[in-house]
Amino acid sequence: MRLSHSVLAMLSALVLALTACGASGESARTEDGRTLVRYQGWAGEVEPQELAEDLGYYQKIKLDWVGNTTSGPQDIQSVATGDIDVGEAFNGAVVKLNAAGAPITSVLSSYGADDGEYTGYFVLQDSPIHSARDLIGKKVGMNTLGAHHEFLVREWLAQQGLTSDEIKTVTLTVVPPVNTEQALREKQIDVAALNTIWRETATARGGIRPLFTDKALFGAFSYGTYVVRDDYLAENRDAVADYVQGTARAIRWTQVTPRDEVVTKFRDIIAKRHRNEDSRTIEYWRSSGIPAPGGVIAERELQTWIDWLVRNGELKDGQLTAEDLYTNEFNPYANGAYPEGSGPDGKALVRR
């Protein structure tokens, strides 16, 4: 199963649409002069920027929630078309959008795998599947295609020695997260990609085991980034800088604050925003999943997927380099001045 050419064609069409529309980098402002930053959220979750605003970490911007997204690729496509100003997705999808010609830049890590959070690829306890080779001809269920779960499955199969033709026999199918565990237990799929609440509740019920995890594949690793359009960055540089510093501090707050305090804060934010959403997911929050202090982007977190696409013939060697796709310029943690365990407000600044 190969989706890359169709995905690239779709992204190219989006870029052409963006060019035709002539999306402006100018942004609306509040009465007190703050720049409005449009974004999409996730139902039942608190995003780092929402936490940053609640903690009072922004001085020059105000968030403008325009609705909830359905997937990372959809979120960054909305950035490319000018419907929102900042969005986040798996870095493989970010690389593809750049390859399609979208003028976007990654400015901050958004999610990943660490000691508390990860994605597991689970099989039934008594499943005969114990290795990558056992997956030949089998079916893997995940929340969306062309993003994190698909890339990780294909990367694991390749690392385990399967050929391209053998990997093509593994069927990747979309299953809504709320139905993924049931689909696995009813043997409609052979492997289920599970994380956050879905992983925690499924493993608590027992009868399943991880075939592999993303953390086991790459270790502690940031898998996604927040992106902005280049024209937006050029015309709203101070706003982007404020967004990044505040969001980075919020990420750091979750990294150094006791879990129960973080969950309580998330619960309060969800209650205050009155979006008629289920907050049970928050109770299963384990960590930010971002291993780097304050979400600083590491070059390898983008280069890994550039190399992956080159190996698979979907990018030309040298067509993209990671250093051209991201910046840590606005992240206060990028200079390594904040030691492990320091507070997120900069007061514990120590020069190394």
Short mmCIF file of C-alpha atoms in Angstrom, two decimals:
data_model
loop_
_atom_site.label_atom_id
_atom_site.label_comp_id
_atom_site.label_asym_id
_atom_site.label_seq_id
_atom_site.Cartn_x
_atom_site.Cartn_y
_atom_site.Cartn_z
CA MET A 1 0.00 0.00 0.00
CA ARG A 2 1.62 3.25 -1.14
CA LEU A 3 0.00 6.62 -0.49
CA SER A 4 2.88 9.03 -0.87
CA HIS A 5 2.35 10.13 -4.49
CA SER A 6 -1.33 10.85 -3.91
CA VAL A 7 -0.53 12.71 -0.71
CA LEU A 8 2.11 14.82 -2.45
CA ALA A 9 -0.31 15.55 -5.29
CA MET A 10 -2.93 16.70 -2.80
CA LEU A 11 -0.41 18.90 -0.98
CA SER A 12 0.78 20.38 -4.28
CA ALA A 13 -2.80 21.28 -5.12
CA LEU A 14 -3.13 22.98 -1.75
CA VAL A 15 0.02 25.01 -2.38
CA LEU A 16 -1.32 26.10 -5.76
CA ALA A 17 -4.59 27.09 -4.10
CA LEU A 18 -2.65 29.10 -1.55
CA THR A 19 -0.78 30.93 -4.30
CA ALA A 20 -4.01 31.62 -6.16
CA CYS A 21 -5.71 32.97 -3.05
CA GLY A 22 -2.74 35.16 -2.17
CA ALA A 23 -3.12 34.55 1.55
CA SER A 24 -1.87 37.54 3.46
CA GLY A 25 0.63 37.35 6.28
CA GLU A 26 -1.10 40.23 8.05
CA SER A 27 -2.97 39.37 11.22
CA ALA A 28 -5.86 40.94 13.12
CA ARG A 29 -5.26 42.69 16.41
CA THR A 30 -7.17 43.15 19.64
CA GLU A 31 -8.21 46.55 20.97
CA ASP A 32 -5.17 46.62 23.24
CA GLY A 33 -2.83 45.95 20.31
CA ARG A 34 -2.16 42.25 20.76
CA THR A 35 -1.88 40.12 17.63
CA LEU A 36 -4.57 37.46 17.23
CA VAL A 37 -3.05 34.04 16.50
CA ARG A 38 -5.54 31.64 14.95
CA TYR A 39 -5.22 27.95 15.78
CA GLN A 40 -7.17 24.70 15.98
CA GLY A 41 -7.46 22.64 19.14
CA TRP A 42 -8.22 19.05 20.03
CA ALA A 43 -11.44 18.06 21.78
CA GLY A 44 -10.88 17.05 25.39
CA GLU A 45 -7.24 18.11 25.38
CA VAL A 46 -5.26 21.17 26.44
CA GLU A 47 -2.62 22.26 23.94
CA PRO A 48 0.62 23.91 25.15
CA GLN A 49 -0.42 27.28 23.72
CA GLU A 50 -3.71 27.11 25.64
CA LEU A 51 -1.77 26.39 28.81
CA ALA A 52 0.62 29.25 28.05
CA GLU A 53 -2.24 31.71 27.73
CA ASP A 54 -3.82 30.51 30.97
CA LEU A 55 -0.48 30.87 32.78
CA GLY A 56 -0.09 34.42 31.46
CA TYR A 57 3.06 33.73 29.44
CA TYR A 58 2.09 35.83 26.39
CA GLN A 59 2.67 39.57 26.28
CA LYS A 60 2.02 40.44 22.63
CA ILE A 61 -0.49 37.90 21.35
CA LYS A 62 -3.93 36.52 22.07
CA LEU A 63 -5.05 33.10 20.88
CA ASP A 64 -8.03 32.82 18.55
CA TRP A 65 -9.51 29.30 18.61
CA VAL A 66 -11.29 28.61 15.30
CA GLY A 67 -12.39 25.03 16.02
CA ASN A 68 -10.94 21.58 16.51
CA THR A 69 -8.80 19.68 14.03
CA THR A 70 -9.19 16.06 12.95
CA SER A 71 -5.52 15.24 12.34
CA GLY A 72 -2.04 16.71 12.17
CA PRO A 73 -1.88 16.75 8.35
CA GLN A 74 -5.20 18.61 8.25
CA ASP A 75 -3.90 21.10 10.82
CA ILE A 76 -0.77 22.08 8.90
CA GLN A 77 -2.66 22.11 5.60
CA SER A 78 -4.87 24.76 7.20
CA VAL A 79 -1.72 26.75 7.97
CA ALA A 80 -0.54 26.45 4.36
CA THR A 81 -3.89 27.65 3.00
CA GLY A 82 -4.01 30.59 5.40
CA ASP A 83 -7.04 29.43 7.38
CA ILE A 84 -5.03 29.44 10.61
CA ASP A 85 -1.68 30.94 11.63
CA VAL A 86 -0.06 28.08 13.54
CA GLY A 87 -0.59 24.33 13.46
CA GLU A 88 1.22 21.14 14.32
CA ALA A 89 1.78 17.71 12.86
CA PHE A 90 4.10 14.75 12.63
CA ASN A 91 7.43 15.81 11.16
CA GLY A 92 7.12 13.42 8.22
CA ALA A 93 3.96 15.27 7.18
CA VAL A 94 5.74 18.60 7.72
CA VAL A 95 8.56 17.46 5.42
CA LYS A 96 6.05 16.37 2.76
CA LEU A 97 4.29 19.71 2.87
CA ASN A 98 7.62 21.50 2.46
CA ALA A 99 8.48 19.17 -0.43
CA ALA A 100 5.20 20.13 -2.09
CA GLY A 101 6.34 23.76 -2.06
CA ALA A 102 4.48 25.11 0.96
CA PRO A 103 6.33 28.09 2.49
CA ILE A 104 6.24 26.98 6.14
CA THR A 105 8.79 26.85 8.96
CA SER A 106 8.84 24.68 12.08
CA VAL A 107 9.34 26.77 15.22
CA LEU A 108 8.78 24.44 18.20
CA SER A 109 8.46 20.74 18.98
CA SER A 110 4.87 19.74 19.67
CA TYR A 111 4.81 16.10 20.80
CA GLY A 112 6.94 12.99 21.04
CA ALA A 113 7.88 9.98 23.14
CA ASP A 114 9.53 10.03 26.55
CA ASP A 115 9.37 7.97 29.73
CA GLY A 116 5.72 8.87 30.29
CA GLU A 117 4.14 9.04 26.85
CA TYR A 118 4.52 6.86 23.77
CA THR A 119 2.59 5.07 21.03
CA GLY A 120 2.40 1.30 21.28
CA TYR A 121 1.56 -1.07 18.44
CA PHE A 122 -0.42 -3.78 20.22
CA VAL A 123 -1.50 -7.31 19.35
CA LEU A 124 -3.67 -9.75 21.27
CA GLN A 125 -1.89 -11.64 24.01
CA ASP A 126 -2.30 -14.95 22.21
CA SER A 127 -1.59 -13.54 18.74
CA PRO A 128 0.87 -15.54 16.61
CA ILE A 129 2.48 -12.22 15.61
CA HIS A 130 5.82 -11.83 17.38
CA SER A 131 8.03 -10.30 14.70
CA ALA A 132 7.93 -7.99 11.72
CA ARG A 133 7.92 -10.97 9.36
CA ASP A 134 4.74 -12.21 11.04
CA LEU A 135 3.03 -9.03 9.85
CA ILE A 136 3.29 -9.93 6.16
CA GLY A 137 -0.25 -9.98 4.79
CA LYS A 138 -1.72 -8.63 8.04
CA LYS A 139 -3.67 -5.48 8.89
CA VAL A 140 -2.65 -2.57 11.14
CA GLY A 141 -5.25 -0.09 12.44
CA MET A 142 -4.42 3.56 13.13
CA ASN A 143 -6.16 6.92 13.47
CA THR A 144 -4.97 8.44 10.18
CA LEU A 145 -2.75 7.68 7.21
CA GLY A 146 0.21 9.72 5.98
CA ALA A 147 1.28 10.66 9.51
CA HIS A 148 3.08 9.37 12.61
CA HIS A 149 1.52 5.92 12.89
CA GLU A 150 2.03 5.01 9.25
CA PHE A 151 5.62 6.22 9.12
CA LEU A 152 6.56 4.38 12.32
CA VAL A 153 5.07 1.09 11.11
CA ARG A 154 6.92 1.31 7.81
CA GLU A 155 10.17 2.34 9.50
CA TRP A 156 9.96 -0.56 11.98
CA LEU A 157 9.27 -3.08 9.22
CA ALA A 158 12.22 -1.76 7.22
CA GLN A 159 14.54 -1.82 10.23
CA GLN A 160 13.49 -5.40 10.90
CA GLY A 161 14.66 -6.39 7.43
CA LEU A 162 11.49 -6.59 5.34
CA THR A 163 11.82 -5.70 1.67
CA SER A 164 9.76 -2.97 0.00
CA ASP A 165 7.56 -5.61 -1.64
CA GLU A 166 7.00 -7.36 1.68
CA ILE A 167 6.14 -4.08 3.39
CA LYS A 168 3.54 -3.38 0.70
CA THR A 169 1.64 -6.51 1.77
CA VAL A 170 0.97 -4.99 5.20
CA THR A 171 -2.40 -3.24 5.02
CA LEU A 172 -2.69 0.04 6.90
CA THR A 173 -6.27 0.98 7.66
CA VAL A 174 -7.94 3.94 9.36
CA VAL A 175 -9.86 3.12 12.53
CA PRO A 176 -11.20 5.88 14.83
CA PRO A 177 -9.30 5.82 18.15
CA VAL A 178 -12.49 5.14 20.07
CA ASN A 179 -12.98 1.92 18.06
CA THR A 180 -9.39 0.73 17.69
CA GLU A 181 -9.21 -1.47 20.78
CA GLN A 182 -12.55 -3.12 19.95
CA ALA A 183 -11.43 -3.75 16.37
CA LEU A 184 -8.32 -5.49 17.68
CA ARG A 185 -10.20 -7.65 20.19
CA GLU A 186 -12.76 -8.63 17.54
CA LYS A 187 -9.86 -9.49 15.19
CA GLN A 188 -10.94 -7.03 12.53
CA ILE A 189 -7.32 -5.83 12.61
CA ASP A 190 -4.16 -7.64 13.68
CA VAL A 191 -2.28 -4.70 15.23
CA ALA A 192 -3.64 -1.57 16.90
CA ALA A 193 -1.76 1.72 17.29
CA LEU A 194 -2.70 3.04 20.73
CA ASN A 195 -1.58 6.01 22.80
CA THR A 196 -2.81 8.27 25.64
CA ILE A 197 -6.19 7.25 27.09
CA TRP A 198 -6.68 4.50 24.50
CA ARG A 199 -3.41 2.80 25.44
CA GLU A 200 -3.95 3.18 29.18
CA THR A 201 -7.52 1.84 29.25
CA ALA A 202 -6.77 -1.01 26.83
CA THR A 203 -3.72 -2.23 28.74
CA ALA A 204 -5.66 -1.97 32.03
CA ARG A 205 -8.24 -4.40 30.63
CA GLY A 206 -5.45 -6.83 29.76
CA GLY A 207 -5.23 -9.44 27.04
CA ILE A 208 -2.95 -7.41 24.78
CA ARG A 209 0.81 -6.88 24.47
CA PRO A 210 3.01 -4.40 22.58
CA LEU A 211 4.64 -5.70 19.42
CA PHE A 212 6.84 -2.57 19.42
CA THR A 213 6.68 1.07 20.52
CA ASP A 214 7.86 4.30 18.97
CA LYS A 215 10.07 4.95 22.01
CA ALA A 216 11.78 1.58 21.55
CA LEU A 217 12.42 2.48 17.92
CA PHE A 218 14.06 5.89 18.37
CA GLY A 219 14.33 6.40 22.11
CA ALA A 220 13.21 9.71 23.62
CA PHE A 221 12.38 11.68 20.49
CA SER A 222 10.21 14.59 19.39
CA TYR A 223 7.99 13.51 16.51
CA GLY A 224 6.07 16.67 15.64
CA THR A 225 6.49 20.42 15.32
CA TYR A 226 4.44 23.60 15.29
CA VAL A 227 4.70 25.41 11.97
CA VAL A 228 3.93 28.92 10.71
CA ARG A 229 3.78 30.29 7.18
CA ASP A 230 6.86 32.18 6.09
CA ASP A 231 4.84 35.27 5.10
CA TYR A 232 3.17 35.29 8.52
CA LEU A 233 6.57 35.07 10.20
CA ALA A 234 7.93 37.90 8.08
CA GLU A 235 5.05 40.26 8.83
CA ASN A 236 4.37 39.24 12.44
CA ARG A 237 7.85 38.46 13.73
CA ASP A 238 7.22 39.81 17.23
CA ALA A 239 4.01 37.81 17.49
CA VAL A 240 5.72 34.56 16.45
CA ALA A 241 8.55 35.24 18.91
CA ASP A 242 6.02 35.78 21.71
CA TYR A 243 4.07 32.67 20.72
CA VAL A 244 7.21 30.51 20.77
CA GLN A 245 8.64 31.82 24.04
CA GLY A 246 5.33 31.51 25.85
CA THR A 247 4.52 28.07 24.48
CA ALA A 248 8.05 26.85 25.21
CA ARG A 249 7.67 27.99 28.82
CA ALA A 250 4.33 26.18 29.05
CA ILE A 251 5.92 22.98 27.72
CA ARG A 252 8.66 23.36 30.31
CA TRP A 253 6.05 23.92 33.01
CA THR A 254 4.54 20.51 32.23
CA GLN A 255 8.01 18.95 32.27
CA VAL A 256 8.94 20.16 35.78
CA THR A 257 5.53 20.31 37.51
CA PRO A 258 4.08 17.31 39.39
CA ARG A 259 1.64 15.34 37.24
CA ASP A 260 -1.37 15.83 39.55
CA GLU A 261 -0.90 19.60 39.44
CA VAL A 262 -0.72 19.54 35.64
CA VAL A 263 -3.88 17.43 35.38
CA THR A 264 -5.72 19.76 37.76
CA LYS A 265 -4.70 22.77 35.69
CA PHE A 266 -5.81 21.07 32.46
CA ARG A 267 -9.14 20.15 34.02
CA ASP A 268 -9.71 23.77 35.08
CA ILE A 269 -8.85 25.10 31.60
CA ILE A 270 -11.28 22.70 29.91
CA ALA A 271 -14.04 23.68 32.36
CA LYS A 272 -13.48 27.41 31.77
CA ARG A 273 -13.55 27.31 27.98
CA HIS A 274 -17.11 25.87 27.80
CA ARG A 275 -16.72 23.78 24.62
CA ASN A 276 -19.06 20.99 25.74
CA GLU A 277 -16.31 18.37 25.66
CA ASP A 278 -15.41 15.22 27.54
CA SER A 279 -12.41 15.80 29.81
CA ARG A 280 -11.77 12.15 30.73
CA THR A 281 -8.70 12.06 28.47
CA ILE A 282 -6.96 14.48 30.83
CA GLU A 283 -7.07 11.94 33.66
CA TYR A 284 -4.80 9.67 31.62
CA TRP A 285 -2.19 12.36 30.91
CA ARG A 286 1.27 11.02 31.77
CA SER A 287 3.69 13.61 30.35
CA SER A 288 4.19 16.11 27.54
CA GLY A 289 6.00 13.43 25.53
CA ILE A 290 8.54 16.08 24.53
CA PRO A 291 12.01 15.10 25.77
CA ALA A 292 13.86 18.37 25.04
CA PRO A 293 13.45 21.18 27.63
CA GLY A 294 10.94 23.71 26.30
CA GLY A 295 10.39 21.88 23.01
CA VAL A 296 13.68 22.83 21.36
CA ILE A 297 13.85 21.23 17.90
CA ALA A 298 16.74 18.88 17.12
CA GLU A 299 17.89 18.65 13.50
CA ARG A 300 17.67 14.84 13.46
CA GLU A 301 13.94 15.00 14.27
CA LEU A 302 13.31 16.36 10.77
CA GLN A 303 16.31 14.88 8.98
CA THR A 304 15.22 11.35 9.94
CA TRP A 305 12.08 11.69 7.83
CA ILE A 306 13.85 13.47 4.97
CA ASP A 307 16.22 10.50 4.79
CA TRP A 308 13.25 8.10 5.02
CA LEU A 309 11.51 9.74 2.05
CA VAL A 310 14.74 9.76 0.03
CA ARG A 311 15.26 6.04 0.69
CA ASN A 312 11.72 5.38 -0.48
CA GLY A 313 12.16 7.36 -3.67
CA GLU A 314 9.69 10.07 -2.66
CA LEU A 315 12.29 12.85 -2.40
CA LYS A 316 15.46 13.46 -4.36
CA ASP A 317 18.72 13.32 -2.44
CA GLY A 318 19.56 16.90 -1.44
CA GLN A 319 16.10 18.23 -2.32
CA LEU A 320 15.53 19.27 1.30
CA THR A 321 17.78 19.69 4.31
CA ALA A 322 16.49 19.85 7.87
CA GLU A 323 18.29 23.09 8.69
CA ASP A 324 16.19 24.87 6.06
CA LEU A 325 12.91 23.70 7.58
CA TYR A 326 13.07 24.89 11.19
CA THR A 327 14.34 27.56 13.56
CA ASN A 328 15.00 27.63 17.32
CA GLU A 329 15.66 31.36 17.16
CA PHE A 330 12.75 32.35 19.39
CA ASN A 331 12.96 29.51 21.92
CA PRO A 332 14.40 30.71 25.27
CA TYR A 333 15.68 27.20 26.00
CA ALA A 334 17.67 26.85 22.79
CA ASN A 335 20.92 28.20 24.30
CA GLY A 336 21.05 25.49 26.96
CA ALA A 337 20.93 28.07 29.75
CA TYR A 338 18.18 26.33 31.70
CA PRO A 339 19.37 23.27 33.63
CA GLU A 340 17.16 20.26 34.27
CA GLY A 341 14.70 20.99 37.07
CA SER A 342 14.75 24.78 36.68
CA GLY A 343 11.50 26.70 36.60
CA PRO A 344 9.86 27.79 33.36
CA ASP A 345 9.80 31.50 34.13
CA GLY A 346 13.47 32.24 33.54
CA LYS A 347 14.10 33.22 37.17
CA ALA A 348 16.31 30.18 37.71
CA LEU A 349 18.51 31.08 34.76
CA VAL A 350 22.00 29.68 35.10
CA ARG A 351 24.68 30.23 32.50
CA ARG A 352 26.61 27.04 31.78
#
